[in-house]
Coordinates of N, CA and C (backbone and C1' of nucleotides) in Angstrom, one line a residue:
Chain A
M1 N 63.1 143.6 125.5 CA 64.0 142.8 124.6 C 65.3 142.6 125.4
T2 N 65.4 141.6 126.2 CA 66.6 141.3 127.0 C 67.5 140.4 126.2
P3 N 68.8 140.8 126.1 CA 69.8 139.9 125.3 C 70.1 138.6 126.1
L4 N 70.4 137.6 125.3 CA 70.8 136.3 125.9 C 72.3 136.4 126.3
T5 N 72.6 136.1 127.5 CA 74.0 136.3 128.0 C 74.6 134.9 128.1
R6 N 75.9 134.9 128.4 CA 76.6 133.6 128.6 C 76.0 132.8 129.7
D7 N 75.5 133.4 130.7 CA 74.8 132.7 131.8 C 73.7 131.9 131.3
F8 N 73.0 132.4 130.3 CA 71.8 131.7 129.8 C 72.2 130.3 129.2
F9 N 73.4 130.3 128.6 CA 73.9 129.0 128.0 C 74.6 128.1 129.0
N10 N 75.0 128.7 130.1 CA 75.8 127.9 131.1 C 74.9 127.0 132.0
R11 N 74.0 126.3 131.3 CA 73.1 125.3 132.0 C 73.0 124.1 131.1
S12 N 72.2 123.1 131.6 CA 72.0 121.9 130.8 C 71.4 122.2 129.5
V13 N 71.8 121.6 128.4 CA 71.3 121.7 127.1 C 69.8 121.5 127.1
H14 N 69.3 120.5 127.9 CA 67.9 120.2 127.9 C 67.1 121.2 128.6
A15 N 67.7 122.2 129.3 CA 67.0 123.3 129.9 C 67.1 124.5 128.9
V16 N 68.2 124.6 128.2 CA 68.4 125.7 127.3 C 67.6 125.6 126.0
A17 N 67.6 124.3 125.5 CA 67.0 124.1 124.1 C 65.5 124.6 124.1
P18 N 64.6 124.1 125.0 CA 63.2 124.5 124.9 C 63.1 126.0 125.1
E19 N 64.0 126.6 125.9 CA 63.8 128.1 126.2 C 64.3 128.9 125.0
L20 N 65.0 128.3 124.0 CA 65.4 129.1 122.8 C 64.2 129.2 121.9
I21 N 63.2 128.4 122.0 CA 62.0 128.5 121.1 C 61.3 129.8 121.4
G22 N 61.2 130.6 120.4 CA 60.6 131.9 120.5 C 61.6 133.1 120.7
A23 N 62.8 132.7 121.0 CA 63.9 133.7 121.0 C 64.2 134.2 119.6
T24 N 65.0 135.3 119.5 CA 65.3 135.8 118.2 C 66.8 135.8 118.0
V25 N 67.3 135.3 116.8 CA 68.7 135.3 116.5 C 68.9 136.1 115.2
L26 N 69.8 137.1 115.2 CA 70.1 137.8 114.1 C 71.6 137.7 113.8
F27 N 72.0 137.7 112.5 CA 73.4 137.7 112.2 C 73.6 138.8 111.2
N28 N 74.4 139.9 111.6 CA 74.5 141.1 110.8 C 73.1 141.6 110.5
G29 N 72.2 141.6 111.5 CA 70.9 142.1 111.3 C 69.9 141.3 110.5
V30 N 70.3 140.1 110.1 CA 69.5 139.2 109.3 C 69.1 138.0 110.1
G31 N 67.8 137.6 110.2 CA 67.5 136.4 110.9 C 66.0 136.5 111.3
G32 N 65.7 135.8 112.5 CA 64.3 135.8 112.9 C 64.1 135.0 114.2
E33 N 62.9 134.6 114.3 CA 62.5 133.9 115.6 C 62.8 132.4 115.5
I34 N 63.4 131.9 116.5 CA 63.8 130.4 116.5 C 62.5 129.6 116.7
V35 N 62.2 128.7 115.8 CA 61.0 127.9 115.9 C 61.3 126.4 116.0
E36 N 62.6 126.0 115.9 CA 62.9 124.6 115.9 C 64.4 124.4 116.3
V37 N 64.7 123.6 117.3 CA 66.1 123.3 117.7 C 66.2 121.8 118.1
E38 N 67.4 121.3 118.2 CA 67.7 120.0 118.7 C 68.8 120.0 119.8
A39 N 68.7 119.2 120.8 CA 69.7 119.2 121.9 C 70.7 118.1 121.6
Y40 N 72.0 118.3 121.8 CA 73.0 117.3 121.7 C 73.9 117.3 122.9
H41 N 73.9 116.3 123.7 CA 74.7 116.2 124.9 C 75.9 115.3 124.7
H42 N 77.0 115.6 125.4 CA 78.2 114.9 125.1 C 78.2 113.4 125.4
T43 N 77.2 113.0 126.2 CA 77.0 111.5 126.5 C 76.1 110.9 125.4
D44 N 75.7 111.7 124.4 CA 74.8 111.2 123.4 C 75.5 110.7 122.2
P45 N 75.3 109.5 121.8 CA 76.1 108.9 120.7 C 75.9 109.7 119.4
A46 N 74.8 110.4 119.2 CA 74.6 111.2 118.0 C 75.4 112.5 118.0
A47 N 75.9 112.9 119.1 CA 76.6 114.2 119.2 C 78.0 114.1 118.6
H48 N 78.5 115.2 118.0 CA 79.8 115.2 117.4 C 80.9 115.0 118.5
S49 N 80.6 115.5 119.7 CA 81.6 115.5 120.8 C 81.6 114.1 121.5
Y50 N 80.8 113.2 121.1 CA 80.7 111.9 121.8 C 82.0 111.2 121.8
G51 N 82.7 111.2 120.7 CA 83.9 110.4 120.6 C 85.2 111.1 121.0
G52 N 85.0 112.3 121.6 CA 86.2 113.1 122.1 C 86.5 114.2 121.2
Q53 N 87.5 115.0 121.6 CA 87.8 116.3 120.9 C 88.5 116.0 119.6
T54 N 88.2 116.7 118.5 CA 88.9 116.7 117.2 C 89.0 118.2 116.8
P55 N 89.8 118.5 115.8 CA 89.9 119.9 115.3 C 88.5 120.4 114.9
R56 N 87.7 119.6 114.3 CA 86.3 120.1 113.9 C 85.5 120.5 115.1
N57 N 85.4 119.7 116.1 CA 84.4 119.9 117.2 C 85.0 120.7 118.4
A58 N 86.3 121.2 118.2 CA 86.9 121.8 119.4 C 86.1 122.9 120.1
V59 N 85.4 123.6 119.3 CA 84.6 124.7 119.9 C 83.6 124.2 120.9
M60 N 83.0 123.0 120.7 CA 82.1 122.4 121.6 C 82.7 122.2 123.0
F61 N 84.0 122.0 123.0 CA 84.6 121.7 124.3 C 85.0 123.0 125.0
G62 N 84.8 124.1 124.4 CA 85.1 125.4 125.0 C 84.0 125.9 125.8
P63 N 84.0 127.2 126.2 CA 83.0 127.8 127.1 C 81.6 127.9 126.4
P64 N 80.6 128.1 127.2 CA 79.2 128.2 126.6 C 79.0 129.6 126.0
G65 N 78.0 129.7 125.2 CA 77.7 131.0 124.6 C 78.5 131.3 123.4
Y66 N 79.0 130.3 122.7 CA 79.7 130.5 121.4 C 79.1 129.7 120.3
A67 N 79.4 130.0 119.1 CA 78.8 129.4 117.9 C 79.7 128.2 117.5
Y68 N 79.1 127.1 117.3 CA 79.9 125.9 116.7 C 79.2 125.7 115.3
V69 N 80.0 125.8 114.2 CA 79.5 125.7 112.9 C 80.3 124.5 112.2
Y70 N 79.5 123.6 111.6 CA 80.2 122.5 111.0 C 79.6 122.2 109.6
R71 N 80.3 121.5 108.8 CA 79.8 121.2 107.4 C 79.1 119.8 107.5
S72 N 78.0 119.8 106.9 CA 77.1 118.6 106.9 C 77.0 118.0 105.5
Y73 N 77.2 116.7 105.4 CA 77.1 116.0 104.1 C 77.9 116.7 103.0
G74 N 79.0 117.4 103.4 CA 79.9 117.9 102.4 C 79.5 119.3 101.9
I75 N 78.3 119.7 102.0 CA 77.9 120.9 101.4 C 77.2 122.0 102.2
H76 N 76.4 121.5 103.2 CA 75.7 122.5 104.0 C 76.5 122.9 105.3
W77 N 76.1 124.1 105.8 CA 76.7 124.5 107.1 C 75.6 124.4 108.1
C78 N 75.9 124.0 109.4 CA 74.9 123.9 110.4 C 75.4 124.7 111.6
L79 N 74.5 125.5 112.2 CA 74.8 126.4 113.3 C 74.3 125.8 114.7
N80 N 75.3 125.8 115.6 CA 75.0 125.3 117.0 C 75.4 126.3 118.0
F81 N 74.7 126.3 119.2 CA 75.0 127.2 120.3 C 75.6 126.3 121.4
V82 N 76.9 126.5 121.8 CA 77.5 125.7 122.8 C 76.9 126.0 124.2
C83 N 76.6 125.0 124.9 CA 75.9 125.1 126.2 C 76.7 124.4 127.3
E84 N 76.3 124.6 128.6 CA 76.8 123.9 129.7 C 78.2 124.4 130.1
P85 N 78.7 124.2 131.3 CA 80.0 124.6 131.7 C 81.1 124.1 130.7
E86 N 82.2 124.9 130.6 CA 83.3 124.6 129.7 C 83.7 123.1 129.9
G87 N 83.9 122.4 128.8 CA 84.4 121.1 128.8 C 83.3 120.0 128.7
S88 N 82.1 120.4 128.9 CA 81.0 119.4 128.9 C 80.6 119.1 127.4
A89 N 81.0 120.0 126.5 CA 80.8 119.7 125.0 C 79.4 119.3 124.6
S90 N 78.5 120.2 125.0 CA 77.1 120.0 124.6 C 76.6 121.2 123.8
A91 N 75.7 121.0 122.9 CA 75.3 122.2 122.1 C 73.8 122.0 121.6
V92 N 73.2 123.1 121.2 CA 71.9 123.1 120.6 C 72.0 123.4 119.1
L93 N 71.5 122.6 118.3 CA 71.4 122.8 116.8 C 70.2 123.7 116.5
I94 N 70.5 124.8 115.7 CA 69.4 125.6 115.3 C 68.9 125.1 114.0
R95 N 67.6 124.6 114.0 CA 67.1 123.9 112.8 C 66.2 124.8 111.9
A96 N 65.5 125.7 112.5 CA 64.6 126.5 111.7 C 64.2 127.9 112.4
L97 N 64.0 128.9 111.5 CA 63.6 130.2 112.0 C 62.3 130.7 111.3
R98 N 61.6 131.6 111.9 CA 60.6 132.3 111.2 C 61.2 133.6 110.8
P99 N 61.4 133.8 109.5 CA 62.1 135.0 109.0 C 61.4 136.3 109.5
V100 N 62.2 137.2 110.0 CA 61.7 138.5 110.6 C 62.5 139.6 110.0
A101 N 63.8 139.6 109.9 CA 64.6 140.7 109.5 C 65.5 140.3 108.4
G102 N 65.6 141.2 107.4 CA 66.5 141.0 106.3 C 66.0 140.0 105.3
L103 N 64.6 140.1 105.1 CA 64.0 139.2 104.1 C 64.6 139.2 102.7
Q104 N 64.8 140.4 102.2 CA 65.4 140.6 100.9 C 66.7 139.9 100.8
T105 N 67.6 140.1 101.8 CA 68.9 139.5 101.8 C 68.8 138.0 101.8
M106 N 67.9 137.4 102.6 CA 67.7 136.0 102.7 C 67.2 135.4 101.4
R107 N 66.2 136.1 100.8 CA 65.7 135.6 99.5 C 66.8 135.6 98.4
R108 N 67.7 136.6 98.4 CA 68.7 136.6 97.4 C 69.7 135.5 97.7
R109 N 70.1 135.3 98.9 CA 71.1 134.2 99.2 C 70.5 132.8 99.0
R110 N 69.2 132.6 99.3 CA 68.5 131.3 99.2 C 68.0 131.1 97.8
R111 N 67.9 132.2 97.0 CA 67.4 132.0 95.6 C 66.0 131.4 95.6
T112 N 65.2 131.9 96.6 CA 63.8 131.5 96.6 C 62.9 132.6 97.1
L113 N 61.7 132.7 96.6 CA 60.8 133.8 97.1 C 59.9 133.2 98.2
D114 N 59.9 131.9 98.4 CA 59.0 131.2 99.3 C 59.5 131.5 100.7
E115 N 58.8 132.3 101.5 CA 59.2 132.7 102.8 C 59.3 131.4 103.7
R116 N 58.5 130.4 103.5 CA 58.5 129.2 104.3 C 59.8 128.5 104.2
L117 N 60.4 128.6 103.0 CA 61.6 127.8 102.7 C 62.9 128.5 103.0
L118 N 62.8 129.8 103.5 CA 64.0 130.5 103.7 C 64.9 130.0 104.8
C119 N 64.3 129.5 105.9 CA 65.1 129.1 107.0 C 64.5 127.8 107.6
A120 N 63.9 126.9 106.8 CA 63.3 125.7 107.3 C 64.3 124.5 107.1
G121 N 65.2 124.4 108.1 CA 66.2 123.4 108.0 C 67.6 124.0 108.4
P122 N 68.4 123.2 109.0 CA 69.7 123.7 109.5 C 70.6 124.3 108.4
G123 N 70.7 123.6 107.3 CA 71.5 124.1 106.2 C 70.9 125.4 105.6
R124 N 69.6 125.5 105.5 CA 68.9 126.7 105.0 C 69.2 127.9 105.9
V125 N 69.1 127.6 107.2 CA 69.3 128.7 108.2 C 70.7 129.4 107.9
C126 N 71.7 128.6 107.8 CA 73.1 129.1 107.6 C 73.2 129.8 106.2
Q127 N 72.6 129.3 105.2 CA 72.7 129.9 103.9 C 71.9 131.2 103.9
A128 N 70.8 131.3 104.6 CA 70.0 132.5 104.6 C 70.7 133.6 105.4
L129 N 71.4 133.2 106.5 CA 72.0 134.2 107.4 C 73.5 134.5 107.0
G130 N 74.0 133.7 106.0 CA 75.3 133.9 105.5 C 76.4 133.4 106.5
I131 N 76.1 132.3 107.2 CA 77.0 131.8 108.2 C 77.8 130.6 107.6
T132 N 79.1 130.6 107.8 CA 79.9 129.5 107.3 C 80.9 129.1 108.4
G133 N 81.7 128.1 108.1 CA 82.7 127.6 109.1 C 83.6 128.7 109.6
R134 N 83.8 129.8 108.8 CA 84.6 130.9 109.3 C 84.1 131.5 110.6
H135 N 82.8 131.3 110.8 CA 82.2 131.9 112.0 C 82.1 131.0 113.2
S136 N 82.6 129.8 113.0 CA 82.7 128.9 114.1 C 83.6 129.4 115.2
G137 N 83.2 129.4 116.4 CA 84.0 130.0 117.5 C 83.7 131.4 117.9
L138 N 82.8 132.1 117.2 CA 82.4 133.4 117.5 C 81.5 133.4 118.8
A139 N 81.7 134.5 119.6 CA 80.8 134.6 120.8 C 79.4 135.1 120.3
L140 N 78.4 134.7 121.1 CA 77.0 134.9 120.7 C 76.5 136.3 121.2
D141 N 77.1 136.9 122.1 CA 76.5 138.1 122.7 C 76.9 139.4 121.9
P142 N 78.2 139.5 121.4 CA 78.5 140.7 120.6 C 78.1 140.5 119.2
P143 N 78.0 141.6 118.4 CA 77.9 141.5 116.9 C 79.0 140.7 116.3
P144 N 78.8 140.0 115.2 CA 77.7 140.1 114.3 C 76.4 139.4 114.9
F145 N 76.5 138.6 116.0 CA 75.3 138.0 116.5 C 74.5 138.9 117.4
T146 N 73.2 138.8 117.3 CA 72.3 139.5 118.2 C 71.3 138.5 118.6
L147 N 71.3 138.1 119.9 CA 70.4 137.1 120.4 C 69.5 137.8 121.5
T148 N 68.2 137.6 121.3 CA 67.2 138.3 122.2 C 66.3 137.2 122.8
A149 N 66.1 137.3 124.1 CA 65.2 136.4 124.8 C 63.7 136.6 124.3
R150 N 62.9 135.5 124.4 CA 61.5 135.6 124.1 C 60.8 136.4 125.1
G151 N 59.6 136.8 124.8 CA 58.7 137.5 125.7 C 57.9 136.4 126.5
A152 N 56.6 136.2 126.1 CA 55.8 135.2 126.7 C 56.3 133.8 126.4
T153 N 56.0 132.9 127.3 CA 56.3 131.5 127.0 C 55.4 130.9 126.0
P154 N 55.9 130.4 124.9 CA 55.1 129.8 123.8 C 54.8 128.3 124.1
E155 N 53.9 127.8 123.4 CA 53.6 126.3 123.5 C 54.7 125.6 122.8
I156 N 55.3 124.6 123.5 CA 56.5 123.9 122.9 C 56.1 122.5 122.5
A157 N 56.4 122.1 121.3 CA 56.2 120.8 120.8 C 57.5 120.0 121.0
V158 N 57.4 118.7 121.3 CA 58.6 117.9 121.6 C 58.5 116.7 120.7
G159 N 59.7 116.2 120.1 CA 59.6 115.1 119.3 C 61.0 114.4 119.1
V160 N 61.2 113.4 118.3 CA 62.5 112.8 118.1 C 63.2 113.6 117.0
R161 N 64.6 113.5 117.1 CA 65.4 114.3 116.2 C 65.4 113.7 114.8
I162 N 65.9 114.6 113.9 CA 65.7 114.3 112.4 C 67.1 114.0 111.8
G163 N 67.1 113.0 110.9 CA 68.2 112.7 110.1 C 69.4 112.1 110.8
I164 N 69.2 111.4 111.9 CA 70.3 110.8 112.6 C 70.0 109.3 112.7
T165 N 71.0 108.5 113.0 CA 70.8 107.0 113.1 C 71.1 106.6 114.5
K166 N 72.0 107.3 115.2 CA 72.3 106.9 116.6 C 71.4 107.6 117.6
A167 N 71.0 106.8 118.6 CA 70.1 107.4 119.6 C 69.0 108.1 119.0
A168 N 68.4 107.6 117.9 CA 67.4 108.3 117.2 C 66.1 108.4 117.9
E169 N 65.9 107.6 119.0 CA 64.6 107.6 119.7 C 64.5 108.7 120.8
Q170 N 65.6 109.4 121.0 CA 65.6 110.4 122.1 C 64.7 111.6 121.7
P171 N 63.8 112.0 122.6 CA 62.9 113.1 122.2 C 63.5 114.5 122.5
W172 N 64.6 114.8 121.8 CA 65.3 116.0 122.1 C 65.2 117.1 121.0
R173 N 64.1 117.0 120.2 CA 63.8 118.0 119.3 C 62.7 118.9 119.8
Y174 N 62.8 120.2 119.8 CA 61.8 121.1 120.3 C 61.4 122.1 119.2
G175 N 60.1 122.4 119.3 CA 59.6 123.4 118.3 C 58.5 124.2 118.8
L176 N 58.2 125.3 118.0 CA 57.1 126.1 118.3 C 55.8 125.4 117.8
A177 N 54.9 125.1 118.7 CA 53.8 124.3 118.3 C 53.0 125.0 117.2
G178 N 52.7 124.2 116.1 CA 51.8 124.7 115.0 C 52.5 125.7 114.1
S179 N 53.8 126.0 114.3 CA 54.4 127.0 113.4 C 54.5 126.4 111.9
R180 N 54.3 127.3 111.0 CA 54.4 126.9 109.6 C 55.8 127.0 109.0
Y181 N 56.8 127.4 109.9 CA 58.1 127.5 109.4 C 59.0 126.4 109.9
L182 N 58.5 125.3 110.4 CA 59.3 124.2 110.8 C 59.9 123.4 109.6
S183 N 61.0 122.7 109.8 CA 61.5 122.0 108.7 C 60.7 120.7 108.5
K184 N 60.0 120.3 109.5 CA 59.0 119.1 109.4 C 58.0 119.3 110.5
P185 N 56.8 119.0 110.3 CA 55.8 119.1 111.4 C 56.1 118.1 112.5
F186 N 55.6 118.5 113.7 CA 55.7 117.5 114.9 C 54.4 116.7 114.9
R187 N 54.6 115.5 115.4 CA 53.4 114.6 115.4 C 53.2 113.9 116.8
Chain B
dT1 P 50.4 116.6 97.7 O5' 51.2 115.3 98.0 C5' 50.8 114.4 99.0 C4' 51.5 113.1 98.8 C3' 52.8 112.9 99.7 O3' 52.8 111.5 100.1 C1' 53.3 112.6 97.4
dA2 P 53.9 111.0 101.1 O5' 54.9 110.2 100.1 C5' 54.4 109.3 99.2 C4' 55.6 108.7 98.4 C3' 56.9 108.6 99.2 O3' 57.4 107.3 99.0 C1' 57.3 109.7 97.2
dT3 P 58.2 106.6 100.2 O5' 59.6 106.4 99.4 C5' 59.8 105.5 98.4 C4' 60.6 106.0 97.2 C3' 62.1 105.9 97.5 O3' 62.7 105.1 96.5 C1' 61.6 107.9 96.4
dG4 P 64.1 104.4 96.5 O5' 65.0 105.4 95.6 C5' 64.6 105.6 94.3 C4' 65.7 106.3 93.6 C3' 67.1 106.1 94.2 O3' 68.1 106.2 93.2 C1' 66.5 108.4 94.3
dA5 P 69.6 105.8 93.4 O5' 70.3 107.0 92.7 C5' 69.9 107.5 91.5 C4' 70.5 108.8 91.2 C3' 72.0 108.9 91.6 O3' 72.6 109.7 90.6 C1' 70.7 110.5 92.8
dG6 P 74.2 109.6 90.5 O5' 74.6 111.1 90.8 C5' 73.9 112.1 90.2 C4' 74.2 113.4 91.0 C3' 75.6 113.5 91.5 O3' 76.1 114.8 91.1 C1' 74.1 113.9 93.3
dA7 P 77.7 115.0 91.1 O5' 77.8 116.2 92.1 C5' 77.0 117.4 92.0 C4' 77.1 118.1 93.3 C3' 78.4 118.2 94.0 O3' 78.8 119.5 94.3 C1' 76.8 117.4 95.5
dT8 P 80.3 119.9 94.3 O5' 80.8 119.5 95.7 C5' 80.3 120.1 96.9 C4' 80.9 119.4 98.1 C3' 82.4 119.2 98.0 O3' 83.0 119.5 99.2 C1' 81.3 117.2 98.5
dC9 P 84.6 120.0 99.1 O5' 85.1 119.7 100.7 C5' 84.3 120.2 101.7 C4' 84.4 119.3 102.9 C3' 85.8 118.6 103.1 O3' 86.1 118.6 104.4 C1' 84.2 117.0 103.1
dA10 P 87.5 119.1 104.9 O5' 87.5 118.7 106.5 C5' 86.3 119.0 107.2 C4' 86.0 117.9 108.2 C3' 87.2 117.3 108.8 O3' 86.9 117.1 110.2 C1' 86.0 115.6 107.7
dA11 P 88.1 116.7 111.2 O5' 87.6 115.2 111.5 C5' 86.3 115.1 112.1 C4' 85.8 113.7 112.1 C3' 86.9 112.7 112.8 O3' 86.2 112.0 113.8 C1' 86.2 111.9 110.7
dC12 P 87.0 111.1 114.8 O5' 86.8 109.6 114.3 C5' 85.5 109.2 113.9 C4' 85.6 108.0 113.1 C3' 86.7 106.9 113.6 O3' 86.1 105.7 113.7 C1' 86.8 107.3 111.3
dT13 P 86.9 104.5 114.5 O5' 86.9 103.3 113.4 C5' 85.7 103.0 112.7 C4' 86.0 102.1 111.5 C3' 87.0 101.0 111.8 O3' 86.5 99.7 111.4 C1' 87.7 102.2 109.9
Chain C
dG1 P 88.9 103.4 97.0 O5' 88.1 103.1 98.3 C5' 87.9 101.7 98.7 C4' 86.9 101.7 99.9 C3' 85.5 102.3 99.5 O3' 84.5 101.5 100.2 C1' 86.5 103.5 101.3
dT2 P 83.0 101.7 99.8 O5' 82.4 102.2 101.2 C5' 82.7 101.5 102.4 C4' 82.2 102.3 103.6 C3' 80.8 102.9 103.4 O3' 80.0 102.6 104.5 C1' 82.3 104.6 104.1
dT3 P 78.4 102.8 104.6 O5' 78.4 104.0 105.5 C5' 79.1 104.0 106.8 C4' 79.0 105.3 107.4 C3' 77.6 106.0 107.3 O3' 77.2 106.4 108.5 C1' 79.4 107.5 106.7
dG4 P 75.6 106.6 108.8 O5' 75.6 108.2 109.1 C5' 76.4 108.7 110.1 C4' 76.5 110.2 110.0 C3' 75.2 110.9 109.8 O3' 75.2 112.2 110.5 C1' 76.7 111.5 108.1
dA5 P 74.7 112.1 112.0 O5' 73.8 113.4 112.1 C5' 72.4 113.3 111.8 C4' 71.8 114.7 111.9 C3' 72.3 115.7 110.9 O3' 71.3 116.6 110.5 C1' 72.8 116.4 113.0
dT6 P 70.4 116.2 109.2 O5' 71.2 116.9 108.0 C5' 71.5 118.3 108.0 C4' 71.4 118.8 106.6 C3' 69.9 119.0 106.2 O3' 69.7 120.3 106.0 C1' 71.2 118.0 104.5
dC7 P 68.2 120.8 105.6 O5' 68.2 121.0 104.0 C5' 69.1 121.9 103.4 C4' 69.2 121.7 101.9 C3' 67.8 121.9 101.2 O3' 68.0 123.0 100.3 C1' 69.0 120.0 100.5
dT8 P 66.7 123.5 99.5 O5' 67.0 122.9 98.0 C5' 68.3 123.1 97.5 C4' 68.4 122.3 96.2 C3' 67.1 122.5 95.3 O3' 67.5 122.9 94.0 C1' 67.7 120.2 95.6
dC9 P 66.4 123.4 93.0 O5' 66.4 122.2 91.9 C5' 67.7 121.7 91.4 C4' 67.4 120.3 90.8 C3' 66.2 120.2 89.9 O3' 66.7 119.7 88.7 C1' 66.2 118.5 91.5
dA10 P 65.6 119.7 87.4 O5' 65.4 118.1 87.2 C5' 66.5 117.3 87.1 C4' 66.1 115.8 87.3 C3' 64.9 115.4 86.4 O3' 65.3 114.3 85.6 C1' 64.5 114.8 88.6
dT11 P 64.5 113.9 84.3 O5' 63.6 112.6 84.8 C5' 64.3 111.6 85.4 C4' 63.3 110.8 86.3 C3' 62.1 110.3 85.5 O3' 62.0 108.9 85.6 C1' 61.5 111.2 87.7
dA12 P 60.9 108.0 84.8 O5' 60.0 107.5 86.0 C5' 60.5 106.8 87.1 C4' 59.5 106.7 88.2 C3' 58.2 106.1 87.8 O3' 57.8 105.0 88.6 C1' 57.9 108.1 89.0
dC13 P 56.7 103.9 88.2 O5' 55.5 104.2 89.1 C5' 55.5 104.0 90.5 C4' 54.5 104.9 91.1 C3' 53.0 104.6 90.7 O3' 52.4 103.9 91.8 C1' 53.4 106.9 91.0

DNA sequence: TATGAGATCAACT
DNA sequence: GTTGATCTCATAC
């Protein structure tokens, strides 16, 4: 169980994103295996950092290995891992987990007993782990975060990203092939 | 199974 | 005033 260090994130998002599939993320001991992510590069019109720095996205412009959390559609929180050397403003959106630790806590927060729906979607992940905008800017290596590298290399599925209108054709969504915990199946 | 409304906020026009 | 890296619930097919 090797922890993910800052060096791991200090590379291209397109290298980091697929390698996160199969890794484990815990927040205060609650979480699971990452089964779905999306990559956002600062040259990408769909990225929050595309139009330059604002108070909301400032964390993306900082060093890699930090959490960027933002509010989506007014109600949900979405968790990102900042990547690449400082200033490049690129990040990986955590879209879905296979629940592993703290199932009872997640079921209570999510108000559902259906294990498949605990962490299937970026808003659900944050609700299940108890992550909000207060946690934006936290480092990923010390607690409350615990990130662990995967063991064997899993089969990775690739597809187009979900719920965006700009640069929607880019195949920058990565998932664990065949997983039943995805927010949507790959095709 | 599929579409539609509502919730609710920061950025941008 | 509009839009969006979303989810839930209701109603319709």
